[in-house]
CSV table of C-alpha atoms in Angstrom, one decimal:
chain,number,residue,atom,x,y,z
X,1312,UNK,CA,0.0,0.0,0.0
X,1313,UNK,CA,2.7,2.2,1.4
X,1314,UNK,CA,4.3,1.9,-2.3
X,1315,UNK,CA,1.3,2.7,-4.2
X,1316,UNK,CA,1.3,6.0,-2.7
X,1317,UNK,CA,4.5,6.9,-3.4
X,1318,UNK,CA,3.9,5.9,-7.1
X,1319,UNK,CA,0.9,7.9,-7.4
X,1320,UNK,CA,3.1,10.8,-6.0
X,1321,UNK,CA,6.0,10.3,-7.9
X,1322,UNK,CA,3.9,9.8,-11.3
X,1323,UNK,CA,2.0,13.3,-10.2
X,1324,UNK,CA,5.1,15.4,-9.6
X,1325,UNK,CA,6.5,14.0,-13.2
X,1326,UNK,CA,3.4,15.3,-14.7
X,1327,UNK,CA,3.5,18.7,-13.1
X,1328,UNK,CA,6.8,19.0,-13.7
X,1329,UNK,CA,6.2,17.9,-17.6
X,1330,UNK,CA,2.7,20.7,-17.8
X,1331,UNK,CA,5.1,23.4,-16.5
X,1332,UNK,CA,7.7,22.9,-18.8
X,1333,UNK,CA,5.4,23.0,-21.8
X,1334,UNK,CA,3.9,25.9,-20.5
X,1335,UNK,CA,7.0,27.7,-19.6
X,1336,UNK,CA,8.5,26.6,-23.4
X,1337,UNK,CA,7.9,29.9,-25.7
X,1338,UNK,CA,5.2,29.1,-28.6
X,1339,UNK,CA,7.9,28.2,-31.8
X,1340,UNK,CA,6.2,30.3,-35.1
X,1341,UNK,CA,5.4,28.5,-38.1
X,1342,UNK,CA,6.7,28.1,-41.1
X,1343,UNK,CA,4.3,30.6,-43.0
X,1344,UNK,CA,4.2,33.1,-40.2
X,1345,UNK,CA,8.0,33.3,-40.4
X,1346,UNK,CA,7.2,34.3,-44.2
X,1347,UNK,CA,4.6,36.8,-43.0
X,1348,UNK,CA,6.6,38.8,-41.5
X,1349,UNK,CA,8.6,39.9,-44.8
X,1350,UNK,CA,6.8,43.3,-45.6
X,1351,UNK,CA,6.9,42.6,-49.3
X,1352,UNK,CA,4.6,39.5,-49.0
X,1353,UNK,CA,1.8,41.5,-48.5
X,1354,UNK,CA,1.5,42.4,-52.2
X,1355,UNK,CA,0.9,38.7,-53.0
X,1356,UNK,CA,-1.9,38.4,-50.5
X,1357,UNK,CA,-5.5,38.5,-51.6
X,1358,UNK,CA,-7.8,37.5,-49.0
X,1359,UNK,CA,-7.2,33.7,-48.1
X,1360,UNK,CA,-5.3,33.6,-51.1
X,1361,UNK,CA,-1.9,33.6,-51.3
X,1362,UNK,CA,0.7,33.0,-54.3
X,1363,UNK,CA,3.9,31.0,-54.1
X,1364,UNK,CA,5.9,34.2,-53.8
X,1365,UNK,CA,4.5,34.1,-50.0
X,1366,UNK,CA,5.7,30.8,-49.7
X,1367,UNK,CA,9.1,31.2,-51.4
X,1368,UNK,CA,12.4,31.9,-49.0
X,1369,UNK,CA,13.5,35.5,-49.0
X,1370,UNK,CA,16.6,34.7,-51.0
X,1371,UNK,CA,14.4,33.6,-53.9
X,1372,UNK,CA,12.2,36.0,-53.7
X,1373,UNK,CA,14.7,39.1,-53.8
X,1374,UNK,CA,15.8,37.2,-57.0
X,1375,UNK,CA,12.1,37.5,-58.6
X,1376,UNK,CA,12.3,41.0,-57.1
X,1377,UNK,CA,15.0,42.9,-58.9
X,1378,UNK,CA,14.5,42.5,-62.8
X,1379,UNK,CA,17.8,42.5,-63.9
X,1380,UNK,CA,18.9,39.5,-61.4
X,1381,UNK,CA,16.0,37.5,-62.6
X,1382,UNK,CA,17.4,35.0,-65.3
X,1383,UNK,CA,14.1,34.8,-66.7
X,1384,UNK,CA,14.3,37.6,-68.2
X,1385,UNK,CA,16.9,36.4,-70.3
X,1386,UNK,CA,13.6,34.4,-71.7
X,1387,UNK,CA,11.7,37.9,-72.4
X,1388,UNK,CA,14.4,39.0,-74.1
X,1389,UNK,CA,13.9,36.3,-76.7
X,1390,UNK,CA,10.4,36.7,-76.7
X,1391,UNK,CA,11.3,40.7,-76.8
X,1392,UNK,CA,12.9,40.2,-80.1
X,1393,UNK,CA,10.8,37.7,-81.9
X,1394,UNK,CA,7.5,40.3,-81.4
X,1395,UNK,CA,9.4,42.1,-84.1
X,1396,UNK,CA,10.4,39.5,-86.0
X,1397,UNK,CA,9.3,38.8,-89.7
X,1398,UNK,CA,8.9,34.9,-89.6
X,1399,UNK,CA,6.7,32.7,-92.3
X,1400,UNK,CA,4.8,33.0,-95.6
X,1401,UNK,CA,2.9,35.6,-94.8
X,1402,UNK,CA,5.7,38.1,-93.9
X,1403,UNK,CA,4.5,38.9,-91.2
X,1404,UNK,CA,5.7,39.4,-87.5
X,1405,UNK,CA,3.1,39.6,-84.6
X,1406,UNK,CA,4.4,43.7,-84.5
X,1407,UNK,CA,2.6,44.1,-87.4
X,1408,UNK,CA,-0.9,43.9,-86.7
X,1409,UNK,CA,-0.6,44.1,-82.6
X,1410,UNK,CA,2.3,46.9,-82.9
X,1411,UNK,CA,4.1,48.0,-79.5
X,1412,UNK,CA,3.3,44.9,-77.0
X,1413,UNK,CA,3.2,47.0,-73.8
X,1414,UNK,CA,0.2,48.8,-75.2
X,1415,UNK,CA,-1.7,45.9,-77.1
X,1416,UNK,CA,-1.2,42.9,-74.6
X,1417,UNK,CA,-1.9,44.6,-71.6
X,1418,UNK,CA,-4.0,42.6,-69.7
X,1419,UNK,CA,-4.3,40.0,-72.0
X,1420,UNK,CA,-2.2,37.7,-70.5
X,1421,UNK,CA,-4.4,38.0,-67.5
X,1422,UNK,CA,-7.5,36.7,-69.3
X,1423,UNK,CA,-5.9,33.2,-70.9
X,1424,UNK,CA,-6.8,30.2,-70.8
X,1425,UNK,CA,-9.8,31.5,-72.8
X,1426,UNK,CA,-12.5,30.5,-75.0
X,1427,UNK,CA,-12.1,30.8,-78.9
X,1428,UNK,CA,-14.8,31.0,-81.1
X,1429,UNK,CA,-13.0,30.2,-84.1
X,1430,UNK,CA,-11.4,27.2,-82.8
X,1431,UNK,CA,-14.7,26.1,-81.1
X,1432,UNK,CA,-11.9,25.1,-78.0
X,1433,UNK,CA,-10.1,26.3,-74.4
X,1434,UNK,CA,-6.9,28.4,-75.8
X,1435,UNK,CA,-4.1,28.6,-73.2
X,1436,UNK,CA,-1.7,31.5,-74.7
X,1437,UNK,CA,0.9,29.3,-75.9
X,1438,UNK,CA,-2.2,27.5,-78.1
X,1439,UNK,CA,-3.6,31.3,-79.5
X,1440,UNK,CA,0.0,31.9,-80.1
X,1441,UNK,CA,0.6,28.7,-82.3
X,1442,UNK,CA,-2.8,29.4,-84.2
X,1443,UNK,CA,-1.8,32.7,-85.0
X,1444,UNK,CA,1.2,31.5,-86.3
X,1445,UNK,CA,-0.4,28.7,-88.3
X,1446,UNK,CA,-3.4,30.8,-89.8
X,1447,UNK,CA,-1.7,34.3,-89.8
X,1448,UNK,CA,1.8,34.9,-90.4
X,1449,UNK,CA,1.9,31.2,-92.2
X,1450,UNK,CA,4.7,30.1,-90.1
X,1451,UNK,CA,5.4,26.9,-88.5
X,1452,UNK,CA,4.2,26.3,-84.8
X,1453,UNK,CA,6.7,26.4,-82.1
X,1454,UNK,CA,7.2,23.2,-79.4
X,1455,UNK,CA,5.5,24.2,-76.4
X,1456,UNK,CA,8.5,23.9,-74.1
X,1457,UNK,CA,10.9,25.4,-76.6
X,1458,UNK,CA,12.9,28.5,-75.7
X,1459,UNK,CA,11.1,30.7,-78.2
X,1460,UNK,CA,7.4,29.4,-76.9
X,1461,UNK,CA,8.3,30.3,-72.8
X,1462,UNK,CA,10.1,33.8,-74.2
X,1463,UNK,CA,6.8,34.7,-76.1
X,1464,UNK,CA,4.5,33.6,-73.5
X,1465,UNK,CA,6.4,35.0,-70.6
X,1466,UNK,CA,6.7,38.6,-72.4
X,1467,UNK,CA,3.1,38.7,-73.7
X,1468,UNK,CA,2.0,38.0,-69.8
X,1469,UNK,CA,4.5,40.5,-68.6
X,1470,UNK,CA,2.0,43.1,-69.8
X,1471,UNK,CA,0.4,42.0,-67.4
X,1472,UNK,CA,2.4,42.1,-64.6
X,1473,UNK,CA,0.6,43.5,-61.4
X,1474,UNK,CA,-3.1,43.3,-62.9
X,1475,UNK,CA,-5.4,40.6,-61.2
X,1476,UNK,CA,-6.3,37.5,-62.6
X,1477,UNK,CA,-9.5,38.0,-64.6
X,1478,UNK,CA,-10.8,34.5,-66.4
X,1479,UNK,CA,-14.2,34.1,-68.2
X,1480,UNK,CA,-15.5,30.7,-66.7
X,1481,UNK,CA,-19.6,31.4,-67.6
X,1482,UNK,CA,-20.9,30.9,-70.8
X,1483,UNK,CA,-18.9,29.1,-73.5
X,1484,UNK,CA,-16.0,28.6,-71.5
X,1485,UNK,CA,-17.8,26.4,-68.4
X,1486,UNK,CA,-18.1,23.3,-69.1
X,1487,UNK,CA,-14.2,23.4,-69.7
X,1488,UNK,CA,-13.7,25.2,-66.1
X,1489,UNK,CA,-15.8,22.4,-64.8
X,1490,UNK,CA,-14.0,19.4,-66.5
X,1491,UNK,CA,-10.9,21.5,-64.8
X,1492,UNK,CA,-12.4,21.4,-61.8
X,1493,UNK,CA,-13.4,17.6,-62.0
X,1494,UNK,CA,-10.0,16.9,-62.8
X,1495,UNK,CA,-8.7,19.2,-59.6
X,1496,UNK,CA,-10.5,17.1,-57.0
X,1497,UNK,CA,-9.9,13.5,-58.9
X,1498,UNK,CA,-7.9,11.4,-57.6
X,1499,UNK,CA,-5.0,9.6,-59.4
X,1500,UNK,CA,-1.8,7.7,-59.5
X,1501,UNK,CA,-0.8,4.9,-56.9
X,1502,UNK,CA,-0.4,7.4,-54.2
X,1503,UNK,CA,-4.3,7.9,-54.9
X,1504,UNK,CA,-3.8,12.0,-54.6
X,1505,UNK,CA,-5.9,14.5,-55.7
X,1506,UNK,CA,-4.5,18.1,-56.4
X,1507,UNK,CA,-6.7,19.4,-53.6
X,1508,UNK,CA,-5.3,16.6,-51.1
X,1509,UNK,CA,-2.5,18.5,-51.0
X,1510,UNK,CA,-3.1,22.3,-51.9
X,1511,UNK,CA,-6.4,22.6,-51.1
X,1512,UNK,CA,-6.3,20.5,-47.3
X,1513,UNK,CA,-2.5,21.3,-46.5
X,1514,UNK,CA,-0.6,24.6,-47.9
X,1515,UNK,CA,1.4,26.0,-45.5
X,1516,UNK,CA,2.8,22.9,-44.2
X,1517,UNK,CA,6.1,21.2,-45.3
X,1518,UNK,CA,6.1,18.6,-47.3
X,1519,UNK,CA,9.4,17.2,-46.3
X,1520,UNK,CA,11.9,20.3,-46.5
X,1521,UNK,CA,9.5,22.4,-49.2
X,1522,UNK,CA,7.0,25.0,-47.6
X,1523,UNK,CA,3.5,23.0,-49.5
X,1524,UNK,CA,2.1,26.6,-51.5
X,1525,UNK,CA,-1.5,26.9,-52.4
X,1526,UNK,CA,-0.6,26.0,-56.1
X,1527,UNK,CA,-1.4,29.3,-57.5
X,1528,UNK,CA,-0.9,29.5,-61.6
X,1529,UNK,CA,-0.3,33.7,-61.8
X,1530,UNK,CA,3.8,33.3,-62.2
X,1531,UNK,CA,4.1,31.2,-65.1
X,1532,UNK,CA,6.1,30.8,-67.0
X,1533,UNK,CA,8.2,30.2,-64.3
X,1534,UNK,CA,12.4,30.7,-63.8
X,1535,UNK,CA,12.8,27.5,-61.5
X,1536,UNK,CA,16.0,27.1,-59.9
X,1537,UNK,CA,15.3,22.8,-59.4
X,1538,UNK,CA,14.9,23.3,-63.7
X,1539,UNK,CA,17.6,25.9,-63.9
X,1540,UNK,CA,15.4,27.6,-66.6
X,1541,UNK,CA,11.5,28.5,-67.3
X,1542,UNK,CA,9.2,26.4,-67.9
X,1543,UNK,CA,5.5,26.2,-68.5
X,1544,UNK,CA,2.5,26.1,-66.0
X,1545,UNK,CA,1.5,22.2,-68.2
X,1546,UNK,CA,5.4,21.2,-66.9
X,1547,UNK,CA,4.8,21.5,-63.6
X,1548,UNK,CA,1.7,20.4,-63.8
X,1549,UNK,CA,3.6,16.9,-65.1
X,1550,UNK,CA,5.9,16.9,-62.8
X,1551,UNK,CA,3.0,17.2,-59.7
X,1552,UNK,CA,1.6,14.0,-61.6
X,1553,UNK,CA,4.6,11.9,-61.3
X,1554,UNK,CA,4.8,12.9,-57.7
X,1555,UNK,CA,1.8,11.0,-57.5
X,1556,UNK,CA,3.0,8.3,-59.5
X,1557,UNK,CA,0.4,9.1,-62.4
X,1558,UNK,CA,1.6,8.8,-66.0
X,1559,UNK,CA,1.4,12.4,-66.8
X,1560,UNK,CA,-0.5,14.0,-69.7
X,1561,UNK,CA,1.6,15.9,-72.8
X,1562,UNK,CA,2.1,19.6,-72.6
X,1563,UNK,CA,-1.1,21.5,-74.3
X,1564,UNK,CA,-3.4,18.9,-73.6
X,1565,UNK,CA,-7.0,19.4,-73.1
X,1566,UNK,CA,-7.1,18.1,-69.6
X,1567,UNK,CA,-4.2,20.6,-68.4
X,1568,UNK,CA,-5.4,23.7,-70.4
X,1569,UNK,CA,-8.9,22.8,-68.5
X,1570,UNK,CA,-6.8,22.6,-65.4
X,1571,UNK,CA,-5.4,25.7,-65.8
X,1572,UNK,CA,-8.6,27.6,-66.1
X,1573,UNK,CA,-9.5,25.9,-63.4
X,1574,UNK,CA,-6.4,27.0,-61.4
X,1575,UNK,CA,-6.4,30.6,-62.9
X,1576,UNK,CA,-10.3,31.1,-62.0
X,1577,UNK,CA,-8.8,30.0,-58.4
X,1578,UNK,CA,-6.0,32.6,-58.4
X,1579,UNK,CA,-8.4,34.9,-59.2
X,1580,UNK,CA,-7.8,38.8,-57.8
X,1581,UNK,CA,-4.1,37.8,-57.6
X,1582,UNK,CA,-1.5,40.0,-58.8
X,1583,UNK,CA,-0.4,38.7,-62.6
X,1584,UNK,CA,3.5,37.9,-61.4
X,1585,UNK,CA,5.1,36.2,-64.8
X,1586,UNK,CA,8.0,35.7,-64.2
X,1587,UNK,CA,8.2,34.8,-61.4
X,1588,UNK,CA,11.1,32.9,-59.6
X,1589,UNK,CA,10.6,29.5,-57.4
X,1590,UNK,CA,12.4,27.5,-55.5
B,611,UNK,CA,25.3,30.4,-75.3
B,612,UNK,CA,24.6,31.9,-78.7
B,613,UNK,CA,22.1,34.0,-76.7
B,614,UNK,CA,23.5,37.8,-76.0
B,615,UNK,CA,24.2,38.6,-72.3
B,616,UNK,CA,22.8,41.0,-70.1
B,617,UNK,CA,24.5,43.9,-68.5
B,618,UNK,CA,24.0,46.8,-66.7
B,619,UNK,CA,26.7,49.5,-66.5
B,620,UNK,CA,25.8,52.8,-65.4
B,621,UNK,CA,25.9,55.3,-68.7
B,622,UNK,CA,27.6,58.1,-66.5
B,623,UNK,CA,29.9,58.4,-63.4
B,624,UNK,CA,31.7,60.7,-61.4
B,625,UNK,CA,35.2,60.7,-61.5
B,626,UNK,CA,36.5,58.2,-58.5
B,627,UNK,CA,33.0,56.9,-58.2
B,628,UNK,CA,32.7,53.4,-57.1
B,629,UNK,CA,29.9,51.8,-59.5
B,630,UNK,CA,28.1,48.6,-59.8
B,631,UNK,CA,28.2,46.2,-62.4
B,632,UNK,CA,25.5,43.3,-63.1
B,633,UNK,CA,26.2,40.8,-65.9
B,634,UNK,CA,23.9,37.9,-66.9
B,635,UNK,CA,24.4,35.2,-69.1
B,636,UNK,CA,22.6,32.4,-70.6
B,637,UNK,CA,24.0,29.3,-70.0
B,638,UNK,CA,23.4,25.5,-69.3
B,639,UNK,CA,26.3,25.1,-67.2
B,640,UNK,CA,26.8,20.9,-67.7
B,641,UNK,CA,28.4,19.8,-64.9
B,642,UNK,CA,29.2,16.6,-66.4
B,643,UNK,CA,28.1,14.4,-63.4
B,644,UNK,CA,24.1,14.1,-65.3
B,645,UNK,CA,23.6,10.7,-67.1
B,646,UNK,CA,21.3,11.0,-70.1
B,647,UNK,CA,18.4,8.7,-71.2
B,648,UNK,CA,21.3,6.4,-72.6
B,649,UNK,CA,22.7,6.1,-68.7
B,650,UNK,CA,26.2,7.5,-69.9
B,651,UNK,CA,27.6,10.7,-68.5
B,652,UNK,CA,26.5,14.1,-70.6
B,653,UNK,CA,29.9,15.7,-71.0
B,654,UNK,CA,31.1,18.6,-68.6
B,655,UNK,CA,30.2,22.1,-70.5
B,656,UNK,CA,30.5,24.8,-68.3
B,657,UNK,CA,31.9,28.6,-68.6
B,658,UNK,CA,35.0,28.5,-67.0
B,659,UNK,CA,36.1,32.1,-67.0
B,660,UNK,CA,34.2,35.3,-66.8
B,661,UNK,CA,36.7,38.6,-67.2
B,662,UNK,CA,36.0,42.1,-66.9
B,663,UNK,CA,38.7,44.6,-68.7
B,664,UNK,CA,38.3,48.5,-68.6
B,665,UNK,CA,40.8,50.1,-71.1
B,666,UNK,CA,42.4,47.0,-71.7
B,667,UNK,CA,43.2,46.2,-68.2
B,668,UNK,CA,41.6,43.4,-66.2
B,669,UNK,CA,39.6,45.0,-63.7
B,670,UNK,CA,37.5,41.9,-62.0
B,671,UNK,CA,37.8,37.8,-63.4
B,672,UNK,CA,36.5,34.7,-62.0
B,673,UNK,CA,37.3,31.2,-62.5
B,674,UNK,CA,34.0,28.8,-62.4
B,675,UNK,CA,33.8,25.1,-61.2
B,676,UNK,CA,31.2,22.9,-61.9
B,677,UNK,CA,28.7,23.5,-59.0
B,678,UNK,CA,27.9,26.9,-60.1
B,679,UNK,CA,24.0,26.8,-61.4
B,680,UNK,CA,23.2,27.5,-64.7
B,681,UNK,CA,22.9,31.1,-65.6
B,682,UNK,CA,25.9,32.5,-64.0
B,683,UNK,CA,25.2,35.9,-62.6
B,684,UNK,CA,27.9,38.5,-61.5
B,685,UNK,CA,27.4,41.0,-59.5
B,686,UNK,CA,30.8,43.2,-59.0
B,687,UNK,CA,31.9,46.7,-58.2
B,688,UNK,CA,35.0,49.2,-60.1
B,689,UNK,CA,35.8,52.8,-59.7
B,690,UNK,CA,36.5,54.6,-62.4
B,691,UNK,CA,38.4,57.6,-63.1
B,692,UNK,CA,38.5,58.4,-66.9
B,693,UNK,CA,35.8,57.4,-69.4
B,694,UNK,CA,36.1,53.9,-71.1
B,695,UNK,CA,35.1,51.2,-72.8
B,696,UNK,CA,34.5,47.8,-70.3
B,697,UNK,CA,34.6,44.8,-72.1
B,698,UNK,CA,33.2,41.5,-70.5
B,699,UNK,CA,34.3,38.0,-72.0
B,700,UNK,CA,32.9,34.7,-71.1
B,701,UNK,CA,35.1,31.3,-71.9
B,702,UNK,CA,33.2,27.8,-71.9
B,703,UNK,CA,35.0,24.5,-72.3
B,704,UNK,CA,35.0,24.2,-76.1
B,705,UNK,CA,37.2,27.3,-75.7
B,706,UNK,CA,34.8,29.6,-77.5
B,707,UNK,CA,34.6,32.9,-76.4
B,708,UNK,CA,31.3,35.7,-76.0
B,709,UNK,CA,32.3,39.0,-75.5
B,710,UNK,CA,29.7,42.0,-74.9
B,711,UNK,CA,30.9,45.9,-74.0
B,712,UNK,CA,29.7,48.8,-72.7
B,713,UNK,CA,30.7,52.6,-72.7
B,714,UNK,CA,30.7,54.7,-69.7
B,715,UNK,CA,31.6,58.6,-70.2
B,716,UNK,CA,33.4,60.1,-66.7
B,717,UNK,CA,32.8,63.4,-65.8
């Protein structure tokens, strides 16, 4: 008997002792709220929404910050100086019926993945620039990862830069923002993963030494260091596939393009950020 | 690297002034440690040397290893005294050369 009490008292001390050290222990912040408090994030906050510049590290995003350090620019530059080039049958460049860029795409790239009449289909910009290529200046289509494709894309959304995100999803172009959406919440590959499972149900927690982002689309094309050059939203969107262990789909796809209205439509209100710089 | 470099060089400076250089070039950087699709090694191709020369004279150079990431960047800071021409030449492993220059007038 004699022994039982001391147990009991010995087991109550320990657990005392254990409640005021947890208490005493000061609270230890979160990844994210270590992000927050970066003044510049605050332009990259919309509401609940936030875009992967929040949830880069400040060395990256200092990189993204300061035009000239930003090696995708050396992409723009390329797309700079094929706006004004003469290319195909037709003679044309795209200067000659859209003239100076900074005036006619502004805001356009803000609008894309978008409906197109003529093509009866969902156009992401690297699609409308193909077709105009193709129909108008009669000059072969470029490969959608090729260095000439991410320059054009990434200047033409440049215009852009700073506007919010502003898709059409009613009408014509819904039920491609709802096969998007379908897609978004199915689940697929032998980890049996959903896009939401992870940016929808966990962002802002690591998944193992990343910082998981919300998945917002409003930076691509993208400079990204683990690529060491820019790619397309549709890449990424492979290589989240694979993490899942699905057999991704090709590059320009319907599924992706209907993906990334989705995602844009989600991102909606965000600052336009192309290009942006991730980890 | 057929691509053309970027650089920033400040058009004008005081006489003595300590200015700032940025320089930006395309570049794969290969560090020869990938294997392909075939499993062999791809073949180191990296730039090896970067060199700044104002008037002729080397003003800043750097020698560059394989674990430097593709699209070397160089930040790097000179003072001037007389008006110049700097001229910047990057050296890859075939041995072929890119130059680039800028002016800068020194009041």
């Amino acid at each position: 008997m004699k022994r039982t009490i001391i147990r009991v008292t010995v087991a109550v001390g320990a657990s005392v002792l254990l409640a005021a050290c947890v208490a005493a222990a000061p609270k230890e912040k979160t990844a994210l709220e270590k992000r927050l408090e970066d003044p510049r994030v605050k332009n990259y906050i919309v509401g609940e929404k936030m875009t992967g510049y929040v949830f880069a590290t400040a060395a990256t995003r200092t990189v993204q910050d300061d035009d000239f350090e930003n090696p995708a620019f050396l992409w723009v530059d390329i797309g700079e100086e094929n706006w004004s080039k003469v290319d195909g049958a037709a003679g044309k460049s795209c200067a000659s019926c859209h003239g100076d860029a900074p005036d006619s795409m502004k805001g356009v790239g803000a609008t894309y993945p978008k409906y197109s009449g003529e093509t009866k289909k969902l156009m992401a910009l690297q699609h409308r620039i193909n077709w105009e290529r193709e129909n108008r200046m009669k000059a072969k289509p470029w490969k959608w990862e090729s260095d000439e494709m991410l320059g054009m894309t990434a200047y033409v959304k440049l215009q852009s830069r700073g506007m919010p995100v502003n898709v059409k999803i009613d009408g014509p172009a819904k039920p491609f923002y709802e096969a998007g959406k379908k897609f978004y919440n199915q689940r697929r590959g032998m980890l049996d993963m959903a896009c939401a499972n992870c940016h929808v149900d966990y962002p802002a927690t690591m998944i193992r030494s990343n910082l998981l982002s919300q998945g917002m689309p409003n930076g691509f094309p993208t400079y990204r260091l683990k690529w060491q050059k820019v790619g397309s939203l549709h890449r990424r969107f492979r290589g989240c596939n694979k993490q899942v262990r699905a057999a991704p789909y090709k590059q320009g796809t319907d599924e992706y393009t209907n993906l990334e209205l989705f995602l844009m439509d989600r991102a909606r209100d965000l600052p336009m950020e192309t290009p942006s710089v991730r980890m | 690297m057929a691509k053309k470099p970027r650089i920033k060089v400040p058009k004008s400076a005081k006489k003595g002034e300590q200015i700032q250089i940025k320089t930006l070039i395309s570049h794969k950087m290969e560090t020869g440690r990938r294997k392909g699709k075939d499993g062999k090694l791809i073949p180191r191709m990296i730039i090896n040397n970067f060199s700044c020369k104002f008037g002729g004279k080397e003003v800043f150079s750097a020698d560059m290893y394989p674990a430097i990431a593709a699209n070397p960047y160089f930040a790097f800071y000179v003072t001037v005294d007389k008006s110049g021409t700097f001229e910047f030449a990057w050296t890859d492993d075939k041995g072929k050369t890119v130059t680039a220059s800028k002016d800068i007038a020194v009041t």
